[in-house]
Amino acid sequence: GAGVSQSPSNKVTEKGKDVELRCDPISGHTALYWYRQRLGQGLEFLIYFQGNSAPDKSGLPSDRFSAERTGESVSTLTIQRTQQEDSAVYLCASSSYLYTDTQYFGPGTRLTVL
Amino acid sequence: LAKTTQPISMDSYEGQEVNITCSHNNIATNDYITWYQQFPSQGPRFIIQGYKTKVTNEVASLFIPADRKSSTLSLPRVSLSDTAVYYCLVGDRDSSYKLIFGSGTRLLVRP
């Protein structure tokens, strides 16, 4: 079956602009996660959704970052007034239930802020 | 959360067995050990998970000694396509949704 998909695959934007990153999880997966990976580094947890609610937003770097999920499906990560330090690969993952460390990752969106 | 320590990089040749060891001295009783693999420009992929002794699947084996303060991922007869970064994660299964990835081990398989 289809895996996790993300769009766009690459995004280049100017400093100060807003960007929206999209994630389509595996159908039927109730849990969805966003991570950030800077070049050559490990992953940073940003936020997770259980259904449409986001109980843990502790990883969001600043109030410029927000995320939503609708219909227990698609999720959007929005970064307002982008800064150069936001440049990274943003990865989305999903799992069939929340309390599992077996997550299925998408290919990521590479964001470059000029 | 238990902190893990892995070698930064390893080199191997096709057909060899590769063993990557991860140290996790502060592992808690409820913690599981999980390994992920990441190819360039892709998201991480689950490889194997274990709690104690030995676990084997179609891809790899995981060896965990009795004190559980370390674990070894074993890749039998590696090929060029096994060149990737390998991450060791340790966490309580009930709160492990927040995967904590370190820098991982960069494995290079040479012909």
mmCIF file with all atom_site columns, N, CA and C in Angstrom, chain A residues 33 35 37 40-45 48 56 58 91 98-108 110, chain B residues 32 34 36 38 41-46 49 87 91 93-103 106:
data_model
loop_
_atom_site.group_PDB
_atom_site.id
_atom_site.type_symbol
_atom_site.label_atom_id
_atom_site.label_alt_id
_atom_site.label_comp_id
_atom_site.label_asym_id
_atom_site.label_entity_id
_atom_site.label_seq_id
_atom_site.pdbx_PDB_ins_code
_atom_site.Cartn_x
_atom_site.Cartn_y
_atom_site.Cartn_z
_atom_site.occupancy
_atom_site.B_iso_or_equiv
_atom_site.pdbx_formal_charge
_atom_site.auth_seq_id
_atom_site.auth_comp_id
_atom_site.auth_asym_id
_atom_site.auth_atom_id
_atom_site.pdbx_PDB_model_num
ATOM 1   N N  . TYR A 1 33  ? 3.362  12.407 13.239 1.00 0.00 ? 33  TYR A N  1
ATOM 2   C CA . TYR A 1 33  ? 4.476  13.092 13.892 1.00 0.00 ? 33  TYR A CA 1
ATOM 3   C C  . TYR A 1 33  ? 5.213  13.975 12.888 1.00 0.00 ? 33  TYR A C  1
ATOM 4   N N  . TYR A 1 35  ? 9.035  15.884 12.458 1.00 0.00 ? 35  TYR A N  1
ATOM 5   C CA . TYR A 1 35  ? 10.409 16.004 12.931 1.00 0.00 ? 35  TYR A CA 1
ATOM 6   C C  . TYR A 1 35  ? 11.155 16.973 12.011 1.00 0.00 ? 35  TYR A C  1
ATOM 7   N N  . GLN A 1 37  ? 15.213 17.746 10.623 1.00 0.00 ? 37  GLN A N  1
ATOM 8   C CA . GLN A 1 37  ? 16.569 17.215 10.555 1.00 0.00 ? 37  GLN A CA 1
ATOM 9   C C  . GLN A 1 37  ? 17.451 18.227 9.839  1.00 0.00 ? 37  GLN A C  1
ATOM 10  N N  . GLY A 1 40  ? 23.307 16.783 8.306  1.00 0.00 ? 40  GLY A N  1
ATOM 11  C CA . GLY A 1 40  ? 24.308 15.991 9.017  1.00 0.00 ? 40  GLY A CA 1
ATOM 12  C C  . GLY A 1 40  ? 23.990 15.702 10.468 1.00 0.00 ? 40  GLY A C  1
ATOM 13  N N  . GLN A 1 41  ? 22.777 16.006 10.883 1.00 0.00 ? 41  GLN A N  1
ATOM 14  C CA . GLN A 1 41  ? 22.419 15.802 12.282 1.00 0.00 ? 41  GLN A CA 1
ATOM 15  C C  . GLN A 1 41  ? 21.273 14.808 12.434 1.00 0.00 ? 41  GLN A C  1
ATOM 16  N N  . GLY A 1 42  ? 20.983 14.451 13.659 1.00 0.00 ? 42  GLY A N  1
ATOM 17  C CA . GLY A 1 42  ? 19.865 13.575 13.946 1.00 0.00 ? 42  GLY A CA 1
ATOM 18  C C  . GLY A 1 42  ? 18.548 14.312 13.882 1.00 0.00 ? 42  GLY A C  1
ATOM 19  N N  . LEU A 1 43  ? 17.489 13.616 14.186 1.00 0.00 ? 43  LEU A N  1
ATOM 20  C CA . LEU A 1 43  ? 16.149 14.195 14.087 1.00 0.00 ? 43  LEU A CA 1
ATOM 21  C C  . LEU A 1 43  ? 15.747 14.909 15.359 1.00 0.00 ? 43  LEU A C  1
ATOM 22  N N  . GLU A 1 44  ? 15.020 16.006 15.212 1.00 0.00 ? 44  GLU A N  1
ATOM 23  C CA . GLU A 1 44  ? 14.430 16.711 16.337 1.00 0.00 ? 44  GLU A CA 1
ATOM 24  C C  . GLU A 1 44  ? 12.919 16.534 16.279 1.00 0.00 ? 44  GLU A C  1
ATOM 25  N N  . PHE A 1 45  ? 12.341 16.100 17.384 1.00 0.00 ? 45  PHE A N  1
ATOM 26  C CA . PHE A 1 45  ? 10.890 15.975 17.447 1.00 0.00 ? 45  PHE A CA 1
ATOM 27  C C  . PHE A 1 45  ? 10.257 17.361 17.510 1.00 0.00 ? 45  PHE A C  1
ATOM 28  N N  . TYR A 1 48  ? 3.312  15.965 17.721 1.00 0.00 ? 48  TYR A N  1
ATOM 29  C CA . TYR A 1 48  ? 2.595  14.781 17.273 1.00 0.00 ? 48  TYR A CA 1
ATOM 30  C C  . TYR A 1 48  ? 1.093  15.017 17.363 1.00 0.00 ? 48  TYR A C  1
ATOM 31  N N  . ASP A 1 56  ? 1.005  17.290 22.503 1.00 0.00 ? 56  ASP A N  1
ATOM 32  C CA . ASP A 1 56  ? 2.390  17.617 22.845 1.00 0.00 ? 56  ASP A CA 1
ATOM 33  C C  . ASP A 1 56  ? 2.986  18.481 21.745 1.00 0.00 ? 56  ASP A C  1
ATOM 34  N N  . SER A 1 58  ? 5.583  20.461 22.513 1.00 0.00 ? 58  SER A N  1
ATOM 35  C CA . SER A 1 58  ? 6.780  20.932 23.210 1.00 0.00 ? 58  SER A CA 1
ATOM 36  C C  . SER A 1 58  ? 7.990  21.100 22.319 1.00 0.00 ? 58  SER A C  1
ATOM 37  N N  . LEU A 1 91  ? 10.498 16.113 8.278  1.00 0.00 ? 91  LEU A N  1
ATOM 38  C CA . LEU A 1 91  ? 10.026 14.749 8.076  1.00 0.00 ? 91  LEU A CA 1
ATOM 39  C C  . LEU A 1 91  ? 8.721  14.519 8.808  1.00 0.00 ? 91  LEU A C  1
ATOM 40  N N  . LEU A 1 98  ? -0.540 5.334  18.924 1.00 0.00 ? 98  LEU A N  1
ATOM 41  C CA . LEU A 1 98  ? 0.386  6.328  19.451 1.00 0.00 ? 98  LEU A CA 1
ATOM 42  C C  . LEU A 1 98  ? 1.596  5.712  20.126 1.00 0.00 ? 98  LEU A C  1
ATOM 43  N N  . TYR A 1 99  ? 1.349  4.790  21.024 1.00 0.00 ? 99  TYR A N  1
ATOM 44  C CA . TYR A 1 99  ? 2.448  4.325  21.862 1.00 0.00 ? 99  TYR A CA 1
ATOM 45  C C  . TYR A 1 99  ? 3.220  3.222  21.165 1.00 0.00 ? 99  TYR A C  1
ATOM 46  N N  . THR A 1 100 ? 3.974  3.636  20.197 1.00 0.00 ? 100 THR A N  1
ATOM 47  C CA . THR A 1 100 ? 4.830  2.711  19.471 1.00 0.00 ? 100 THR A CA 1
ATOM 48  C C  . THR A 1 100 ? 6.067  3.445  19.007 1.00 0.00 ? 100 THR A C  1
ATOM 49  N N  . ASP A 1 101 ? 7.162  2.752  18.987 1.00 0.00 ? 101 ASP A N  1
ATOM 50  C CA . ASP A 1 101 ? 8.353  3.374  18.416 1.00 0.00 ? 101 ASP A CA 1
ATOM 51  C C  . ASP A 1 101 ? 8.610  2.856  17.017 1.00 0.00 ? 101 ASP A C  1
ATOM 52  N N  . THR A 1 102 ? 7.617  2.230  16.408 1.00 0.00 ? 102 THR A N  1
ATOM 53  C CA . THR A 1 102 ? 7.719  1.824  15.009 1.00 0.00 ? 102 THR A CA 1
ATOM 54  C C  . THR A 1 102 ? 6.928  2.814  14.191 1.00 0.00 ? 102 THR A C  1
ATOM 55  N N  . GLN A 1 103 ? 7.622  3.804  13.681 1.00 0.00 ? 103 GLN A N  1
ATOM 56  C CA . GLN A 1 103 ? 6.983  4.849  12.905 1.00 0.00 ? 103 GLN A CA 1
ATOM 57  C C  . GLN A 1 103 ? 7.417  4.745  11.449 1.00 0.00 ? 103 GLN A C  1
ATOM 58  N N  . TYR A 1 104 ? 6.517  5.091  10.562 1.00 0.00 ? 104 TYR A N  1
ATOM 59  C CA . TYR A 1 104 ? 6.770  5.033  9.121  1.00 0.00 ? 104 TYR A CA 1
ATOM 60  C C  . TYR A 1 104 ? 6.955  6.467  8.625  1.00 0.00 ? 104 TYR A C  1
ATOM 61  N N  . PHE A 1 105 ? 8.125  6.710  8.073  1.00 0.00 ? 105 PHE A N  1
ATOM 62  C CA . PHE A 1 105 ? 8.492  8.059  7.674  1.00 0.00 ? 105 PHE A CA 1
ATOM 63  C C  . PHE A 1 105 ? 8.248  8.311  6.197  1.00 0.00 ? 105 PHE A C  1
ATOM 64  N N  . GLY A 1 106 ? 7.932  9.569  5.905  1.00 0.00 ? 106 GLY A N  1
ATOM 65  C CA . GLY A 1 106 ? 7.880  10.022 4.522  1.00 0.00 ? 106 GLY A CA 1
ATOM 66  C C  . GLY A 1 106 ? 9.263  10.439 4.060  1.00 0.00 ? 106 GLY A C  1
ATOM 67  N N  . PRO A 1 107 ? 9.374  10.874 2.802  1.00 0.00 ? 107 PRO A N  1
ATOM 68  C CA . PRO A 1 107 ? 10.682 11.236 2.249  1.00 0.00 ? 107 PRO A CA 1
ATOM 69  C C  . PRO A 1 107 ? 11.172 12.605 2.694  1.00 0.00 ? 107 PRO A C  1
ATOM 70  N N  . GLY A 1 108 ? 10.292 13.390 3.295  1.00 0.00 ? 108 GLY A N  1
ATOM 71  C CA . GLY A 1 108 ? 10.702 14.694 3.789  1.00 0.00 ? 108 GLY A CA 1
ATOM 72  C C  . GLY A 1 108 ? 10.515 15.827 2.795  1.00 0.00 ? 108 GLY A C  1
ATOM 73  N N  . ARG A 1 110 ? 12.572 19.279 1.852  1.00 0.00 ? 110 ARG A N  1
ATOM 74  C CA . ARG A 1 110 ? 13.799 20.045 2.077  1.00 0.00 ? 110 ARG A CA 1
ATOM 75  C C  . ARG A 1 110 ? 13.480 21.528 1.935  1.00 0.00 ? 110 ARG A C  1
ATOM 76  N N  . TYR B 2 32  ? 12.930 -0.193 25.767 1.00 0.00 ? 32  TYR B N  1
ATOM 77  C CA . TYR B 2 32  ? 13.255 -1.069 24.658 1.00 0.00 ? 32  TYR B CA 1
ATOM 78  C C  . TYR B 2 32  ? 14.371 -0.430 23.835 1.00 0.00 ? 32  TYR B C  1
ATOM 79  N N  . THR B 2 34  ? 15.732 0.133  19.993 1.00 0.00 ? 34  THR B N  1
ATOM 80  C CA . THR B 2 34  ? 15.233 0.126  18.622 1.00 0.00 ? 34  THR B CA 1
ATOM 81  C C  . THR B 2 34  ? 16.295 0.689  17.695 1.00 0.00 ? 34  THR B C  1
ATOM 82  N N  . TYR B 2 36  ? 17.016 2.182  13.752 1.00 0.00 ? 36  TYR B N  1
ATOM 83  C CA . TYR B 2 36  ? 16.492 2.699  12.493 1.00 0.00 ? 36  TYR B CA 1
ATOM 84  C C  . TYR B 2 36  ? 17.647 2.858  11.507 1.00 0.00 ? 36  TYR B C  1
ATOM 85  N N  . GLN B 2 38  ? 18.715 5.016  7.872  1.00 0.00 ? 38  GLN B N  1
ATOM 86  C CA . GLN B 2 38  ? 18.340 6.143  7.032  1.00 0.00 ? 38  GLN B CA 1
ATOM 87  C C  . GLN B 2 38  ? 19.273 6.266  5.843  1.00 0.00 ? 38  GLN B C  1
ATOM 88  N N  . SER B 2 41  ? 18.503 11.377 1.641  1.00 0.00 ? 41  SER B N  1
ATOM 89  C CA . SER B 2 41  ? 17.282 11.945 1.067  1.00 0.00 ? 41  SER B CA 1
ATOM 90  C C  . SER B 2 41  ? 16.037 11.090 1.331  1.00 0.00 ? 41  SER B C  1
ATOM 91  N N  . GLN B 2 42  ? 16.088 10.274 2.370  1.00 0.00 ? 42  GLN B N  1
ATOM 92  C CA . GLN B 2 42  ? 14.910 9.502  2.747  1.00 0.00 ? 42  GLN B CA 1
ATOM 93  C C  . GLN B 2 42  ? 14.675 9.627  4.244  1.00 0.00 ? 42  GLN B C  1
ATOM 94  N N  . GLY B 2 43  ? 13.451 9.321  4.662  1.00 0.00 ? 43  GLY B N  1
ATOM 95  C CA . GLY B 2 43  ? 13.181 9.264  6.087  1.00 0.00 ? 43  GLY B CA 1
ATOM 96  C C  . GLY B 2 43  ? 13.731 7.981  6.685  1.00 0.00 ? 43  GLY B C  1
ATOM 97  N N  . PRO B 2 44  ? 13.898 7.938  7.998  1.00 0.00 ? 44  PRO B N  1
ATOM 98  C CA . PRO B 2 44  ? 14.400 6.727  8.658  1.00 0.00 ? 44  PRO B CA 1
ATOM 99  C C  . PRO B 2 44  ? 13.442 5.551  8.471  1.00 0.00 ? 44  PRO B C  1
ATOM 100 N N  . ARG B 2 45  ? 14.007 4.364  8.545  1.00 0.00 ? 45  ARG B N  1
ATOM 101 C CA . ARG B 2 45  ? 13.210 3.139  8.391  1.00 0.00 ? 45  ARG B CA 1
ATOM 102 C C  . ARG B 2 45  ? 13.501 2.215  9.562  1.00 0.00 ? 45  ARG B C  1
ATOM 103 N N  . PHE B 2 46  ? 12.447 1.714  10.198 1.00 0.00 ? 46  PHE B N  1
ATOM 104 C CA . PHE B 2 46  ? 12.591 0.786  11.315 1.00 0.00 ? 46  PHE B CA 1
ATOM 105 C C  . PHE B 2 46  ? 13.308 -0.482 10.857 1.00 0.00 ? 46  PHE B C  1
ATOM 106 N N  . GLN B 2 49  ? 13.879 -4.267 16.798 1.00 0.00 ? 49  GLN B N  1
ATOM 107 C CA . GLN B 2 49  ? 13.679 -3.837 18.178 1.00 0.00 ? 49  GLN B CA 1
ATOM 108 C C  . GLN B 2 49  ? 13.834 -5.030 19.115 1.00 0.00 ? 49  GLN B C  1
ATOM 109 N N  . TYR B 2 87  ? 20.710 4.449  13.434 1.00 0.00 ? 87  TYR B N  1
ATOM 110 C CA . TYR B 2 87  ? 20.413 5.104  14.695 1.00 0.00 ? 87  TYR B CA 1
ATOM 111 C C  . TYR B 2 87  ? 19.968 4.084  15.741 1.00 0.00 ? 87  TYR B C  1
ATOM 112 N N  . GLY B 2 91  ? 14.049 3.747  24.705 1.00 0.00 ? 91  GLY B N  1
ATOM 113 C CA . GLY B 2 91  ? 12.936 4.460  25.318 1.00 0.00 ? 91  GLY B CA 1
ATOM 114 C C  . GLY B 2 91  ? 11.868 3.534  25.845 1.00 0.00 ? 91  GLY B C  1
ATOM 115 N N  . ARG B 2 93  ? 8.411  2.078  26.062 1.00 0.00 ? 93  ARG B N  1
ATOM 116 C CA . ARG B 2 93  ? 7.439  1.834  25.001 1.00 0.00 ? 93  ARG B CA 1
ATOM 117 C C  . ARG B 2 93  ? 6.166  2.652  25.182 1.00 0.00 ? 93  ARG B C  1
ATOM 118 N N  . ASP B 2 94  ? 5.802  2.960  26.410 1.00 0.00 ? 94  ASP B N  1
ATOM 119 C CA . ASP B 2 94  ? 4.568  3.708  26.644 1.00 0.00 ? 94  ASP B CA 1
ATOM 120 C C  . ASP B 2 94  ? 4.702  5.196  26.397 1.00 0.00 ? 94  ASP B C  1
ATOM 121 N N  . SER B 2 95  ? 5.917  5.683  26.273 1.00 0.00 ? 95  SER B N  1
ATOM 122 C CA . SER B 2 95  ? 6.087  7.109  26.002 1.00 0.00 ? 95  SER B CA 1
ATOM 123 C C  . SER B 2 95  ? 7.083  7.338  24.891 1.00 0.00 ? 95  SER B C  1
ATOM 124 N N  . SER B 2 96  ? 7.236  6.324  24.080 1.00 0.00 ? 96  SER B N  1
ATOM 125 C CA . SER B 2 96  ? 8.311  6.391  23.092 1.00 0.00 ? 96  SER B CA 1
ATOM 126 C C  . SER B 2 96  ? 7.871  7.000  21.780 1.00 0.00 ? 96  SER B C  1
ATOM 127 N N  . TYR B 2 97  ? 6.701  7.661  21.759 1.00 0.00 ? 97  TYR B N  1
ATOM 128 C CA . TYR B 2 97  ? 6.259  8.263  20.510 1.00 0.00 ? 97  TYR B CA 1
ATOM 129 C C  . TYR B 2 97  ? 7.197  9.367  20.082 1.00 0.00 ? 97  TYR B C  1
ATOM 130 N N  . LYS B 2 98  ? 7.878  9.978  21.050 1.00 0.00 ? 98  LYS B N  1
ATOM 131 C CA . LYS B 2 98  ? 8.789  11.066 20.750 1.00 0.00 ? 98  LYS B CA 1
ATOM 132 C C  . LYS B 2 98  ? 10.163 10.457 20.515 1.00 0.00 ? 98  LYS B C  1
ATOM 133 N N  . LEU B 2 99  ? 10.403 10.007 19.298 1.00 0.00 ? 99  LEU B N  1
ATOM 134 C CA . LEU B 2 99  ? 11.672 9.344  19.015 1.00 0.00 ? 99  LEU B CA 1
ATOM 135 C C  . LEU B 2 99  ? 12.815 10.329 19.155 1.00 0.00 ? 99  LEU B C  1
ATOM 136 N N  . ILE B 2 100 ? 13.811 9.945  19.907 1.00 0.00 ? 100 ILE B N  1
ATOM 137 C CA . ILE B 2 100 ? 14.983 10.783 20.124 1.00 0.00 ? 100 ILE B CA 1
ATOM 138 C C  . ILE B 2 100 ? 16.132 10.186 19.344 1.00 0.00 ? 100 ILE B C  1
ATOM 139 N N  . PHE B 2 101 ? 16.482 10.839 18.267 1.00 0.00 ? 101 PHE B N  1
ATOM 140 C CA . PHE B 2 101 ? 17.577 10.376 17.423 1.00 0.00 ? 101 PHE B CA 1
ATOM 141 C C  . PHE B 2 101 ? 18.842 11.167 17.741 1.00 0.00 ? 101 PHE B C  1
ATOM 142 N N  . GLY B 2 102 ? 19.958 10.454 17.869 1.00 0.00 ? 102 GLY B N  1
ATOM 143 C CA . GLY B 2 102 ? 21.245 11.119 17.981 1.00 0.00 ? 102 GLY B CA 1
ATOM 144 C C  . GLY B 2 102 ? 21.830 11.305 16.596 1.00 0.00 ? 102 GLY B C  1
ATOM 145 N N  . SER B 2 103 ? 23.128 11.367 16.526 1.00 0.00 ? 103 SER B N  1
ATOM 146 C CA . SER B 2 103 ? 23.791 11.575 15.235 1.00 0.00 ? 103 SER B CA 1
ATOM 147 C C  . SER B 2 103 ? 23.945 10.287 14.440 1.00 0.00 ? 103 SER B C  1
ATOM 148 N N  . ARG B 2 106 ? 27.427 6.372  10.667 1.00 0.00 ? 106 ARG B N  1
ATOM 149 C CA . ARG B 2 106 ? 27.442 6.397  9.208  1.00 0.00 ? 106 ARG B CA 1
ATOM 150 C C  . ARG B 2 106 ? 28.247 5.202  8.704  1.00 0.00 ? 106 ARG B C  1
#
